[in-house]
Tab-separated table of C-alpha atoms in Angstrom:
chain	number	residue	atom	x	y	z
J	1	UNK	CA	-24.244	4.442	8.825
J	2	UNK	CA	-21.404	5.171	11.240
J	3	UNK	CA	-18.159	3.342	10.552
J	4	UNK	CA	-16.920	1.202	13.441
J	5	UNK	CA	-13.160	1.251	13.933
J	6	UNK	CA	-11.584	-1.898	15.348
J	7	UNK	CA	-9.740	-1.983	18.681
J	8	UNK	CA	-6.292	-1.425	17.155
J	9	UNK	CA	-7.397	1.680	15.250
J	10	UNK	CA	-9.129	3.004	18.374
J	11	UNK	CA	-6.008	2.459	20.497
J	12	UNK	CA	-3.742	4.382	18.092
J	13	UNK	CA	-6.323	7.160	17.632
J	14	UNK	CA	-6.518	7.632	21.415
J	15	UNK	CA	-2.742	7.558	21.764
J	16	UNK	CA	-2.425	10.232	19.065
J	17	UNK	CA	-5.214	12.282	20.664
J	18	UNK	CA	-7.381	12.283	17.517
J	19	UNK	CA	-10.305	9.994	18.421
J	20	UNK	CA	-12.888	12.775	17.881
J	21	UNK	CA	-11.383	13.742	14.508
J	22	UNK	CA	-11.324	10.069	13.481
J	23	UNK	CA	-15.033	9.765	14.256
J	24	UNK	CA	-15.746	12.699	11.937
J	25	UNK	CA	-13.463	11.463	9.142
J	26	UNK	CA	-14.788	7.929	9.556
J	27	UNK	CA	-18.058	9.133	8.060
J	28	UNK	CA	-16.311	8.991	4.673
J	29	UNK	CA	-16.054	5.181	4.853
J	30	UNK	CA	-18.960	3.486	3.071
J	31	UNK	CA	-19.985	-0.105	2.445
J	32	UNK	CA	-20.298	0.518	-1.313
J	33	UNK	CA	-18.287	2.197	-4.074
J	34	UNK	CA	-19.803	5.624	-4.712
J	35	UNK	CA	-20.856	6.775	-8.193
J	36	UNK	CA	-17.918	9.220	-8.248
J	37	UNK	CA	-15.459	6.442	-7.355
J	38	UNK	CA	-17.049	4.137	-9.946
J	39	UNK	CA	-16.355	6.803	-12.597
J	40	UNK	CA	-12.738	7.164	-11.398
J	41	UNK	CA	-11.793	3.486	-11.646
J	42	UNK	CA	-11.787	2.832	-15.435
J	43	UNK	CA	-9.288	5.637	-16.118
J	44	UNK	CA	-6.608	4.044	-13.914
J	45	UNK	CA	-3.709	1.852	-15.004
J	46	UNK	CA	-2.678	0.050	-11.808
J	47	UNK	CA	-3.846	-1.079	-8.383
J	48	UNK	CA	-2.057	-2.193	-5.224
J	49	UNK	CA	-3.487	-5.342	-3.653
J	50	UNK	CA	-3.018	-6.574	-0.082
J	51	UNK	CA	-3.197	-10.354	0.369
J	52	UNK	CA	-2.227	-13.045	2.877
J	53	UNK	CA	-0.385	-16.259	1.990
J	54	UNK	CA	-0.814	-19.783	3.374
J	55	UNK	CA	1.818	-19.034	6.047
J	56	UNK	CA	-0.192	-15.946	7.114
J	57	UNK	CA	2.461	-13.591	5.740
J	58	UNK	CA	1.076	-10.377	4.256
J	59	UNK	CA	2.079	-9.201	0.772
J	60	UNK	CA	1.615	-5.976	-1.168
J	61	UNK	CA	1.321	-6.576	-4.920
J	62	UNK	CA	0.804	-4.445	-8.017
J	63	UNK	CA	-1.446	-5.382	-10.921
J	64	UNK	CA	-1.688	-3.225	-14.009
J	65	UNK	CA	-3.601	-3.003	-17.248
J	66	UNK	CA	-4.812	-0.667	-19.967
J	67	UNK	CA	-7.366	1.895	-18.763
J	68	UNK	CA	-10.670	0.078	-18.372
J	69	UNK	CA	-9.124	-2.958	-16.663
J	70	UNK	CA	-10.595	-1.703	-13.366
J	71	UNK	CA	-14.304	-1.160	-12.955
J	72	UNK	CA	-17.228	-1.571	-10.596
J	73	UNK	CA	-20.083	-3.418	-12.346
J	74	UNK	CA	-22.164	-2.524	-9.282
J	75	UNK	CA	-21.603	-0.502	-6.116
J	76	UNK	CA	-20.832	-3.695	-4.189
J	77	UNK	CA	-18.294	-5.252	-6.569
J	78	UNK	CA	-14.812	-4.301	-7.802
J	79	UNK	CA	-13.474	-6.082	-10.891
J	80	UNK	CA	-9.833	-6.184	-12.037
J	81	UNK	CA	-9.306	-7.601	-15.513
J	82	UNK	CA	-5.655	-8.411	-14.808
J	83	UNK	CA	-3.443	-11.287	-13.768
J	84	UNK	CA	-0.882	-11.233	-10.945
J	85	UNK	CA	2.743	-10.724	-11.976
J	86	UNK	CA	4.425	-14.090	-12.701
J	87	UNK	CA	5.710	-15.614	-9.454
J	88	UNK	CA	3.851	-13.168	-7.197
J	89	UNK	CA	2.340	-14.872	-4.098
J	90	UNK	CA	-0.867	-12.983	-4.966
J	91	UNK	CA	-1.819	-15.688	-7.485
J	92	UNK	CA	-2.062	-18.308	-4.698
J	93	UNK	CA	-3.562	-15.832	-2.228
J	94	UNK	CA	-6.656	-15.059	-4.323
J	95	UNK	CA	-8.728	-17.838	-2.764
J	96	UNK	CA	-12.498	-17.371	-2.868
J	97	UNK	CA	-13.586	-15.828	0.437
J	98	UNK	CA	-10.088	-14.624	1.343
J	99	UNK	CA	-9.747	-11.028	2.542
J	100	UNK	CA	-8.233	-8.542	0.095
J	101	UNK	CA	-7.440	-4.852	0.192
J	102	UNK	CA	-7.126	-2.640	-2.885
J	103	UNK	CA	-5.645	0.821	-3.344
J	104	UNK	CA	-6.347	2.522	-6.663
J	105	UNK	CA	-4.261	5.650	-7.092
J	106	UNK	CA	-3.875	8.211	-9.874
J	107	UNK	CA	-0.402	9.648	-9.365
J	108	UNK	CA	-0.997	12.386	-11.979
J	109	UNK	CA	-3.955	13.884	-10.068
J	110	UNK	CA	-3.048	12.573	-6.585
J	111	UNK	CA	-6.514	11.021	-6.224
J	112	UNK	CA	-6.871	7.639	-4.550
J	113	UNK	CA	-9.525	5.289	-3.277
J	114	UNK	CA	-9.314	2.234	-1.070
J	115	UNK	CA	-11.624	-0.744	-1.450
J	116	UNK	CA	-11.461	-3.569	1.069
J	117	UNK	CA	-13.426	-6.795	0.899
J	118	UNK	CA	-13.373	-10.505	0.052
J	119	UNK	CA	-12.335	-12.402	-3.049
J	120	UNK	CA	-15.373	-13.551	-5.051
J	121	UNK	CA	-13.384	-14.760	-8.079
J	122	UNK	CA	-9.656	-15.452	-7.957
J	123	UNK	CA	-8.749	-15.477	-11.669
J	124	UNK	CA	-9.038	-12.704	-14.236
J	125	UNK	CA	-11.306	-10.855	-14.072
J	126	UNK	CA	-10.648	-10.846	-10.321
J	127	UNK	CA	-13.850	-9.987	-8.437
J	128	UNK	CA	-13.919	-8.392	-4.996
J	129	UNK	CA	-17.066	-8.224	-2.866
J	130	UNK	CA	-16.838	-4.793	-1.244
J	131	UNK	CA	-16.930	-4.400	2.550
J	132	UNK	CA	-15.739	-0.792	2.659
J	133	UNK	CA	-14.714	1.940	0.259
J	134	UNK	CA	-13.339	5.416	0.879
J	135	UNK	CA	-11.200	8.165	-0.623
J	136	UNK	CA	-8.017	9.637	0.876
J	137	UNK	CA	-6.487	13.100	0.770
J	138	UNK	CA	-3.627	13.850	-1.703
J	139	UNK	CA	-0.939	14.170	0.994
J	140	UNK	CA	2.615	12.920	0.303
J	141	UNK	CA	1.800	11.666	-3.219
J	142	UNK	CA	4.537	12.606	-5.722
J	143	UNK	CA	2.937	13.614	-9.020
J	144	UNK	CA	3.873	11.293	-11.900
J	145	UNK	CA	2.506	10.854	-15.419
J	146	UNK	CA	2.596	7.120	-16.078
J	147	UNK	CA	2.932	5.726	-19.576
J	148	UNK	CA	2.675	2.069	-20.588
J	149	UNK	CA	5.671	1.213	-22.718
J	150	UNK	CA	7.391	-1.837	-21.258
J	151	UNK	CA	6.541	-5.466	-21.945
J	152	UNK	CA	4.632	-7.163	-19.158
J	153	UNK	CA	4.251	-9.500	-17.505
J	154	UNK	CA	7.922	-10.359	-17.498
J	155	UNK	CA	8.960	-14.028	-17.659
J	156	UNK	CA	9.238	-15.634	-14.230
J	157	UNK	CA	12.978	-16.164	-14.795
J	158	UNK	CA	13.542	-12.547	-13.751
J	159	UNK	CA	12.268	-13.243	-10.219
J	160	UNK	CA	14.873	-13.163	-7.436
J	161	UNK	CA	13.917	-14.433	-3.957
J	162	UNK	CA	15.955	-13.994	-0.780
J	163	UNK	CA	15.523	-13.757	3.004
J	164	UNK	CA	17.282	-10.365	3.143
J	165	UNK	CA	18.103	-7.327	1.017
J	166	UNK	CA	21.058	-7.208	-1.364
J	167	UNK	CA	23.253	-4.099	-1.392
J	168	UNK	CA	21.612	-2.988	-4.671
J	169	UNK	CA	18.163	-3.396	-3.114
J	170	UNK	CA	19.214	-1.442	-0.036
J	171	UNK	CA	20.420	1.405	-2.246
J	172	UNK	CA	17.188	1.378	-4.200
J	173	UNK	CA	15.085	1.633	-1.029
J	174	UNK	CA	17.307	4.441	0.272
J	175	UNK	CA	16.525	6.427	-2.908
J	176	UNK	CA	12.751	5.822	-2.903
J	177	UNK	CA	10.138	8.554	-2.492
J	178	UNK	CA	7.108	6.226	-2.577
J	179	UNK	CA	6.051	2.761	-1.445
J	180	UNK	CA	2.844	0.890	-0.724
J	181	UNK	CA	2.067	-1.076	2.428
J	182	UNK	CA	-0.360	-3.925	3.110
J	183	UNK	CA	-1.592	-4.717	6.613
J	184	UNK	CA	-4.418	-6.668	8.184
J	185	UNK	CA	-6.691	-7.371	11.112
J	186	UNK	CA	-8.123	-10.771	12.056
J	187	UNK	CA	-11.792	-9.868	11.549
J	188	UNK	CA	-11.685	-6.533	9.701
J	189	UNK	CA	-9.669	-7.877	6.762
J	190	UNK	CA	-6.798	-6.422	4.749
J	191	UNK	CA	-5.877	-2.915	3.652
J	192	UNK	CA	-3.436	-1.401	1.133
J	193	UNK	CA	-2.083	2.095	1.639
J	194	UNK	CA	0.349	4.608	0.128
J	195	UNK	CA	3.415	6.082	1.827
J	196	UNK	CA	5.457	8.948	0.426
J	197	UNK	CA	8.091	11.485	1.393
J	198	UNK	CA	11.242	13.155	0.188
J	199	UNK	CA	13.861	11.018	-1.555
J	200	UNK	CA	15.480	8.898	1.126
J	201	UNK	CA	12.628	9.081	3.652
J	202	UNK	CA	12.960	5.318	4.173
J	203	UNK	CA	16.011	4.507	6.283
J	204	UNK	CA	17.821	1.224	5.634
J	205	UNK	CA	19.347	-0.006	8.890
J	206	UNK	CA	20.739	-3.311	7.615
J	207	UNK	CA	19.801	-6.109	5.222
J	208	UNK	CA	16.844	-7.159	7.409
J	209	UNK	CA	15.584	-3.866	8.865
J	210	UNK	CA	14.199	-0.610	7.508
J	211	UNK	CA	12.372	2.277	9.185
J	212	UNK	CA	10.341	5.244	8.018
J	213	UNK	CA	8.701	8.331	9.547
J	214	UNK	CA	4.934	8.398	10.008
J	215	UNK	CA	3.534	11.809	9.088
J	216	UNK	CA	0.203	13.478	9.946
J	217	UNK	CA	-2.494	11.804	7.855
J	218	UNK	CA	-6.255	11.315	7.914
J	219	UNK	CA	-6.323	10.474	11.664
J	220	UNK	CA	-8.088	7.145	11.068
J	221	UNK	CA	-4.865	5.107	11.381
J	222	UNK	CA	-6.025	2.083	9.419
J	223	UNK	CA	-2.470	0.874	8.790
J	224	UNK	CA	-1.051	1.606	12.239
J	225	UNK	CA	-4.251	0.313	13.827
J	226	UNK	CA	-3.846	-2.973	11.998
J	227	UNK	CA	-0.193	-3.183	13.058
J	228	UNK	CA	-1.230	-2.635	16.682
J	229	UNK	CA	-3.185	-5.906	16.524
J	230	UNK	CA	-1.080	-7.859	13.986
J	231	UNK	CA	2.480	-6.805	13.073
J	232	UNK	CA	2.578	-8.780	9.818
J	233	UNK	CA	2.809	-6.483	6.806
J	234	UNK	CA	3.896	-6.350	3.197
J	235	UNK	CA	5.647	-3.571	1.295
J	236	UNK	CA	6.148	-3.012	-2.420
J	237	UNK	CA	8.461	-0.523	-4.132
J	238	UNK	CA	7.797	0.182	-7.826
J	239	UNK	CA	10.782	1.454	-9.826
J	240	UNK	CA	9.117	3.941	-12.165
J	241	UNK	CA	12.093	3.966	-14.569
J	242	UNK	CA	12.321	0.194	-15.109
J	243	UNK	CA	9.003	-1.335	-14.012
J	244	UNK	CA	10.883	-3.475	-11.471
J	245	UNK	CA	9.010	-4.483	-8.316
J	246	UNK	CA	10.629	-5.069	-4.933
J	247	UNK	CA	8.284	-6.836	-2.505
J	248	UNK	CA	9.064	-7.297	1.185
J	249	UNK	CA	7.076	-9.331	3.691
J	250	UNK	CA	7.761	-9.052	7.397
J	251	UNK	CA	6.649	-7.502	10.661
J	252	UNK	CA	6.209	-3.855	11.547
J	253	UNK	CA	6.212	-2.126	14.903
J	254	UNK	CA	5.288	1.479	15.674
J	255	UNK	CA	7.691	3.445	17.875
J	256	UNK	CA	5.811	6.223	19.674
J	257	UNK	CA	8.928	7.667	21.357
J	258	UNK	CA	8.992	11.437	20.594
J	259	UNK	CA	12.792	11.472	20.874
J	260	UNK	CA	13.037	8.890	18.093
J	261	UNK	CA	10.481	10.757	15.957
J	262	UNK	CA	12.554	13.934	16.347
J	263	UNK	CA	15.350	12.239	14.365
J	264	UNK	CA	13.089	12.188	11.271
J	265	UNK	CA	11.965	15.498	9.741
J	266	UNK	CA	8.220	15.988	10.202
J	267	UNK	CA	7.635	12.617	11.876
J	268	UNK	CA	4.936	12.101	14.486
J	269	UNK	CA	6.189	8.565	15.143
J	270	UNK	CA	8.430	5.986	13.465
J	271	UNK	CA	7.627	2.572	11.994
J	272	UNK	CA	10.260	-0.189	12.192
J	273	UNK	CA	10.018	-3.072	9.745
J	274	UNK	CA	11.772	-6.420	10.065
J	275	UNK	CA	12.073	-8.360	6.812
J	276	UNK	CA	11.225	-12.066	6.531
J	277	UNK	CA	11.151	-12.424	2.734
J	278	UNK	CA	12.281	-10.421	-0.303
J	279	UNK	CA	11.060	-10.823	-3.898
J	280	UNK	CA	12.366	-8.744	-6.781
J	281	UNK	CA	10.747	-9.025	-10.220
J	282	UNK	CA	12.428	-7.155	-13.054
J	283	UNK	CA	10.233	-5.474	-15.638
J	284	UNK	CA	7.138	-6.661	-13.772
J	285	UNK	CA	4.925	-3.833	-15.016
J	286	UNK	CA	4.927	-1.858	-18.282
J	287	UNK	CA	4.322	1.424	-16.441
J	288	UNK	CA	7.065	4.050	-16.672
J	289	UNK	CA	7.499	7.606	-15.439
J	290	UNK	CA	10.523	9.842	-15.920
J	291	UNK	CA	9.507	13.115	-14.321
J	292	UNK	CA	8.397	13.620	-10.766
J	293	UNK	CA	6.918	16.569	-8.935
J	294	UNK	CA	7.369	16.174	-5.194
J	295	UNK	CA	4.325	16.496	-2.977
J	296	UNK	CA	3.988	19.980	-1.446
J	297	UNK	CA	3.097	18.193	1.813
J	298	UNK	CA	6.477	16.451	2.110
J	299	UNK	CA	8.315	17.586	5.265
J	300	UNK	CA	11.698	19.021	4.259
């Protein structure tokens, strides 16, 4: 069955001149989780979830668990035997029938799959009825061996909420080499995706605005296609040394100006993000990593 891209994805594909490539690559998107993907899931220790709150803001969240917490009891269902981090909007957003996007990524092998669908059960084990499932290439993923050693979930008292970034948060973003982004489309649902680059690839412009380069990817443009129809997006940064999570919700806009892209090494375009809400949860996940091997795809 041929995958049908929505109008936003089509518009960005045409603008980038890759519509024919996207049609070919789109054949990798299926309406069920393949046997190979089903075998991959139980070995993983975390997933990134895209959800939408009651105010229609989009959030990117991380849930984690011992290997085995993720599995597909059938090709049409994804189960996550995990609870949202204390205070995360995700807990309220897991309404039955609500759209949800999941990214499951193995940083050690740079393998990842995306599963998008609808919430069938909103409490642990969270059940997702699958609409689409597909794998992505290993580009821009920094290799990390994750170990579970912290105590999680942390008490809610460690949650800090604000409308803008603190200086410490700005510095942390400016040092990041990885983040995850959630975006959505009115009918097509929600999607969670990975973004990576060299240390400092995310530029902090002020306490309410950040920007990052968009590199050559799979040519399907799910994230940018969603943003073309709905700018609302969520971002999460995971601090691999402390387990701290920094979640941002706001609005993203793609700048296609080649002169602007030329200011960022390797960029094909630039994404600007305006922050509406900031949530920082200390020690939110027990996952830690102390060594990193940069992706060979990173533009330098």
